[in-house]
PDB file of C-alpha atoms in Angstrom:
ATOM      1  CA  MET A   1      -0.105  -0.126   0.131  1.00  0.00           C
ATOM      2  CA  LYS A   2       1.472   3.317  -0.927  1.00  0.00           C
ATOM      3  CA  TYR A   3       1.796   6.260   1.511  1.00  0.00           C
ATOM      4  CA  ASP A   4      -0.960   8.347  -0.200  1.00  0.00           C
ATOM      5  CA  GLU A   5      -3.260   5.526   0.293  1.00  0.00           C
ATOM      6  CA  ILE A   6      -2.366   5.111   3.662  1.00  0.00           C
ATOM      7  CA  LEU A   7      -2.904   8.768   4.503  1.00  0.00           C
ATOM      8  CA  LYS A   8      -6.308   8.920   2.761  1.00  0.00           C
ATOM      9  CA  GLU A   9      -7.285   5.775   4.536  1.00  0.00           C
ATOM     10  CA  PHE A  10      -6.246   7.151   8.054  1.00  0.00           C
ATOM     11  CA  ILE A  11      -8.311  10.667   7.158  1.00  0.00           C
ATOM     12  CA  GLU A  12     -11.394   8.530   5.942  1.00  0.00           C
ATOM     13  CA  GLN A  13     -11.013   6.667   9.398  1.00  0.00           C
ATOM     14  CA  LEU A  14     -10.637   9.871  11.324  1.00  0.00           C
ATOM     15  CA  LYS A  15     -13.790  11.654   9.811  1.00  0.00           C
ATOM     16  CA  THR A  16     -15.729   8.513  10.857  1.00  0.00           C
ATOM     17  CA  THR A  17     -14.574   8.598  14.319  1.00  0.00           C
ATOM     18  CA  ALA A  18     -14.538  12.207  15.173  1.00  0.00           C
ATOM     19  CA  SER A  19     -18.352  12.889  15.312  1.00  0.00           C
ATOM     20  CA  VAL A  20     -20.735  14.620  17.532  1.00  0.00           C
ATOM     21  CA  GLU A  21     -21.741  10.698  18.530  1.00  0.00           C
ATOM     22  CA  ALA A  22     -18.589  10.224  19.956  1.00  0.00           C
ATOM     23  CA  VAL A  23     -18.979  12.918  22.276  1.00  0.00           C
ATOM     24  CA  PHE A  24     -22.657  12.980  22.919  1.00  0.00           C
ATOM     25  CA  GLY A  25     -23.855   9.146  23.463  1.00  0.00           C
ATOM     26  CA  GLU A  26     -27.219   7.757  22.633  1.00  0.00           C
ATOM     27  CA  PRO A  27     -30.081   9.317  24.463  1.00  0.00           C
ATOM     28  CA  LYS A  28     -31.885   7.111  26.923  1.00  0.00           C
ATOM     29  CA  LYS A  29     -35.625   7.621  27.682  1.00  0.00           C
ATOM     30  CA  ILE A  30     -36.276   6.628  31.327  1.00  0.00           C
ATOM     31  CA  GLY A  31     -39.931   7.459  32.192  1.00  0.00           C
ATOM     32  CA  ASN A  32     -40.309  11.220  31.388  1.00  0.00           C
ATOM     33  CA  LYS A  33     -36.682  11.986  31.631  1.00  0.00           C
ATOM     34  CA  THR A  34     -34.202  11.627  28.570  1.00  0.00           C
ATOM     35  CA  ILE A  35     -30.508  11.112  29.609  1.00  0.00           C
ATOM     36  CA  ILE A  36     -27.767  12.048  27.345  1.00  0.00           C
ATOM     37  CA  PRO A  37     -24.299  10.978  28.148  1.00  0.00           C
ATOM     38  CA  VAL A  38     -21.314  13.407  27.383  1.00  0.00           C
ATOM     39  CA  ALA A  39     -17.722  12.555  27.450  1.00  0.00           C
ATOM     40  CA  ARG A  40     -14.418  14.216  26.052  1.00  0.00           C
ATOM     41  CA  ILE A  41     -12.951  12.272  23.444  1.00  0.00           C
ATOM     42  CA  GLY A  42      -9.151  12.832  22.446  1.00  0.00           C
ATOM     43  CA  MET A  43      -7.458  11.507  19.241  1.00  0.00           C
ATOM     44  CA  GLY A  44      -4.222  11.771  17.840  1.00  0.00           C
ATOM     45  CA  GLY A  45      -2.417   9.698  15.141  1.00  0.00           C
ATOM     46  CA  GLY A  46       0.153   9.999  12.452  1.00  0.00           C
ATOM     47  CA  THR A  47       1.650   7.980   9.449  1.00  0.00           C
ATOM     48  CA  GLY A  48       5.095   8.130   7.924  1.00  0.00           C
ATOM     49  CA  GLY A  49       7.195   6.109   5.135  1.00  0.00           C
ATOM     50  CA  GLY A  50      10.323   6.285   3.231  1.00  0.00           C
ATOM     51  CA  GLU A  51      10.964   4.518  -0.430  1.00  0.00           C
ATOM     52  CA  THR A  52      14.365   4.281  -2.124  1.00  0.00           C
ATOM     53  CA  PRO A  53      14.779   7.148  -4.406  1.00  0.00           C
ATOM     54  CA  GLU A  54      13.714   6.959  -8.188  1.00  0.00           C
ATOM     55  CA  GLY A  55      16.209   5.512 -10.308  1.00  0.00           C
ATOM     56  CA  GLU A  56      17.904   3.459  -7.921  1.00  0.00           C
ATOM     57  CA  GLU A  57      17.841  -0.038  -7.625  1.00  0.00           C
ATOM     58  CA  ALA A  58      14.396  -1.384  -6.226  1.00  0.00           C
ATOM     59  CA  LYS A  59      16.051  -3.933  -3.857  1.00  0.00           C
ATOM     60  CA  GLY A  60      16.582  -0.734  -1.540  1.00  0.00           C
ATOM     61  CA  PRO A  61      14.723  -0.106   1.884  1.00  0.00           C
ATOM     62  CA  ARG A  62      11.290   1.115   2.095  1.00  0.00           C
ATOM     63  CA  GLY A  63       8.591   1.145   4.726  1.00  0.00           C
ATOM     64  CA  HIS A  64       5.426   2.957   5.549  1.00  0.00           C
ATOM     65  CA  GLY A  65       3.222   2.856   8.753  1.00  0.00           C
ATOM     66  CA  GLY A  66       0.704   4.511  10.377  1.00  0.00           C
ATOM     67  CA  GLY A  67      -1.300   4.547  13.909  1.00  0.00           C
ATOM     68  CA  MET A  68      -3.955   6.193  15.921  1.00  0.00           C
ATOM     69  CA  GLY A  69      -5.218   6.393  19.450  1.00  0.00           C
ATOM     70  CA  VAL A  70      -8.419   7.458  20.965  1.00  0.00           C
ATOM     71  CA  ALA A  71      -9.114   8.176  24.606  1.00  0.00           C
ATOM     72  CA  ALA A  72     -12.714   8.860  26.363  1.00  0.00           C
ATOM     73  CA  LYS A  73     -13.582  10.388  29.450  1.00  0.00           C
ATOM     74  CA  PRO A  74     -16.918  10.443  30.843  1.00  0.00           C
ATOM     75  CA  LEU A  75     -17.639  14.278  31.757  1.00  0.00           C
ATOM     76  CA  GLY A  76     -21.335  13.682  32.704  1.00  0.00           C
ATOM     77  CA  CYS A  77     -24.823  13.653  31.185  1.00  0.00           C
ATOM     78  CA  ILE A  78     -27.682  16.112  30.350  1.00  0.00           C
ATOM     79  CA  ILE A  79     -30.814  15.264  31.748  1.00  0.00           C
ATOM     80  CA  VAL A  80     -33.858  16.390  30.081  1.00  0.00           C
ATOM     81  CA  THR A  81     -37.540  16.453  31.309  1.00  0.00           C
ATOM     82  CA  ASP A  82     -40.479  18.323  30.639  1.00  0.00           C
ATOM     83  CA  GLU A  83     -39.992  21.164  32.700  1.00  0.00           C
ATOM     84  CA  ASP A  84     -36.095  21.699  32.656  1.00  0.00           C
ATOM     85  CA  VAL A  85     -32.843  20.676  31.520  1.00  0.00           C
ATOM     86  CA  LYS A  86     -29.778  19.640  34.088  1.00  0.00           C
ATOM     87  CA  TRP A  87     -26.301  19.030  33.687  1.00  0.00           C
ATOM     88  CA  MET A  88     -25.268  16.335  36.032  1.00  0.00           C
ATOM     89  CA  PRO A  89     -21.334  16.003  35.949  1.00  0.00           C
ATOM     90  CA  VAL A  90     -19.262  13.037  36.747  1.00  0.00           C
ATOM     91  CA  PHE A  91     -17.389  13.167  40.069  1.00  0.00           C
ATOM     92  CA  ASP A  92     -13.740  12.725  39.091  1.00  0.00           C
ATOM     93  CA  THR A  93     -11.795  10.882  41.945  1.00  0.00           C
ATOM     94  CA  ASN A  94      -8.667  11.139  40.508  1.00  0.00           C
ATOM     95  CA  GLN A  95      -8.660  14.688  39.783  1.00  0.00           C
ATOM     96  CA  ALA A  96     -10.122  15.197  43.097  1.00  0.00           C
ATOM     97  CA  MET A  97      -7.333  13.190  44.875  1.00  0.00           C
ATOM     98  CA  LEU A  98      -4.515  14.965  42.538  1.00  0.00           C
ATOM     99  CA  VAL A  99      -6.135  18.584  43.854  1.00  0.00           C
ATOM    100  CA  GLY A 100      -5.830  17.390  47.440  1.00  0.00           C
ATOM    101  CA  ALA A 101      -2.255  16.058  47.165  1.00  0.00           C
ATOM    102  CA  PHE A 102      -1.336  19.433  45.658  1.00  0.00           C
ATOM    103  CA  VAL A 103      -3.196  21.512  48.529  1.00  0.00           C
ATOM    104  CA  LEU A 104      -1.823  19.304  51.336  1.00  0.00           C
ATOM    105  CA  PHE A 105       1.790  19.647  49.456  1.00  0.00           C
ATOM    106  CA  THR A 106       1.671  23.523  49.351  1.00  0.00           C
ATOM    107  CA  VAL A 107       0.219  23.277  53.265  1.00  0.00           C
ATOM    108  CA  MET A 108       3.223  21.387  54.464  1.00  0.00           C
ATOM    109  CA  MET A 109       5.694  23.426  52.505  1.00  0.00           C
ATOM    110  CA  THR A 110       4.245  26.675  54.009  1.00  0.00           C
ATOM    111  CA  ILE A 111       4.277  25.160  57.490  1.00  0.00           C
ATOM    112  CA  LYS A 112       7.706  24.113  57.079  1.00  0.00           C
ATOM    113  CA  LYS A 113       8.835  27.923  55.675  1.00  0.00           C
ATOM    114  CA  ILE A 114       7.146  29.709  58.622  1.00  0.00           C
ATOM    115  CA  ALA A 115       8.386  27.146  61.189  1.00  0.00           C
ATOM    116  CA  LYS A 116      12.186  27.636  59.649  1.00  0.00           C
ATOM    117  CA  THR A 117      11.472  31.869  59.934  1.00  0.00           C
ATOM    118  CA  LEU A 118      10.664  31.391  63.708  1.00  0.00           C
ATOM    119  CA  ARG A 119      13.523  29.422  64.706  1.00  0.00           C
TER     120      ARG A 119
END
């Protein structure tokens, strides 16, 4: 497969993957509520290759390759009723622990500095 063909196929796959449906999930109807899941989607990819220059013997090295990665993180859901629309975020335990560790570290460093100054 030629590099141009690989790149074209990569772009076509990216078009089908990067869509509104990837971020907003399929709505679910529960009683009088409609729940729409929402996620953050991150994608990246690349292709590359090389061939023997034209005019040189065809036995030279050549190669092509490509790759793509997709990551999804739930953010919350939109809840639609007859009366209103609400946003319900997902509580991110990892982020809360990271913020807590940062605050604890900052407080400890501040106490250490104050104690050192008072000596």
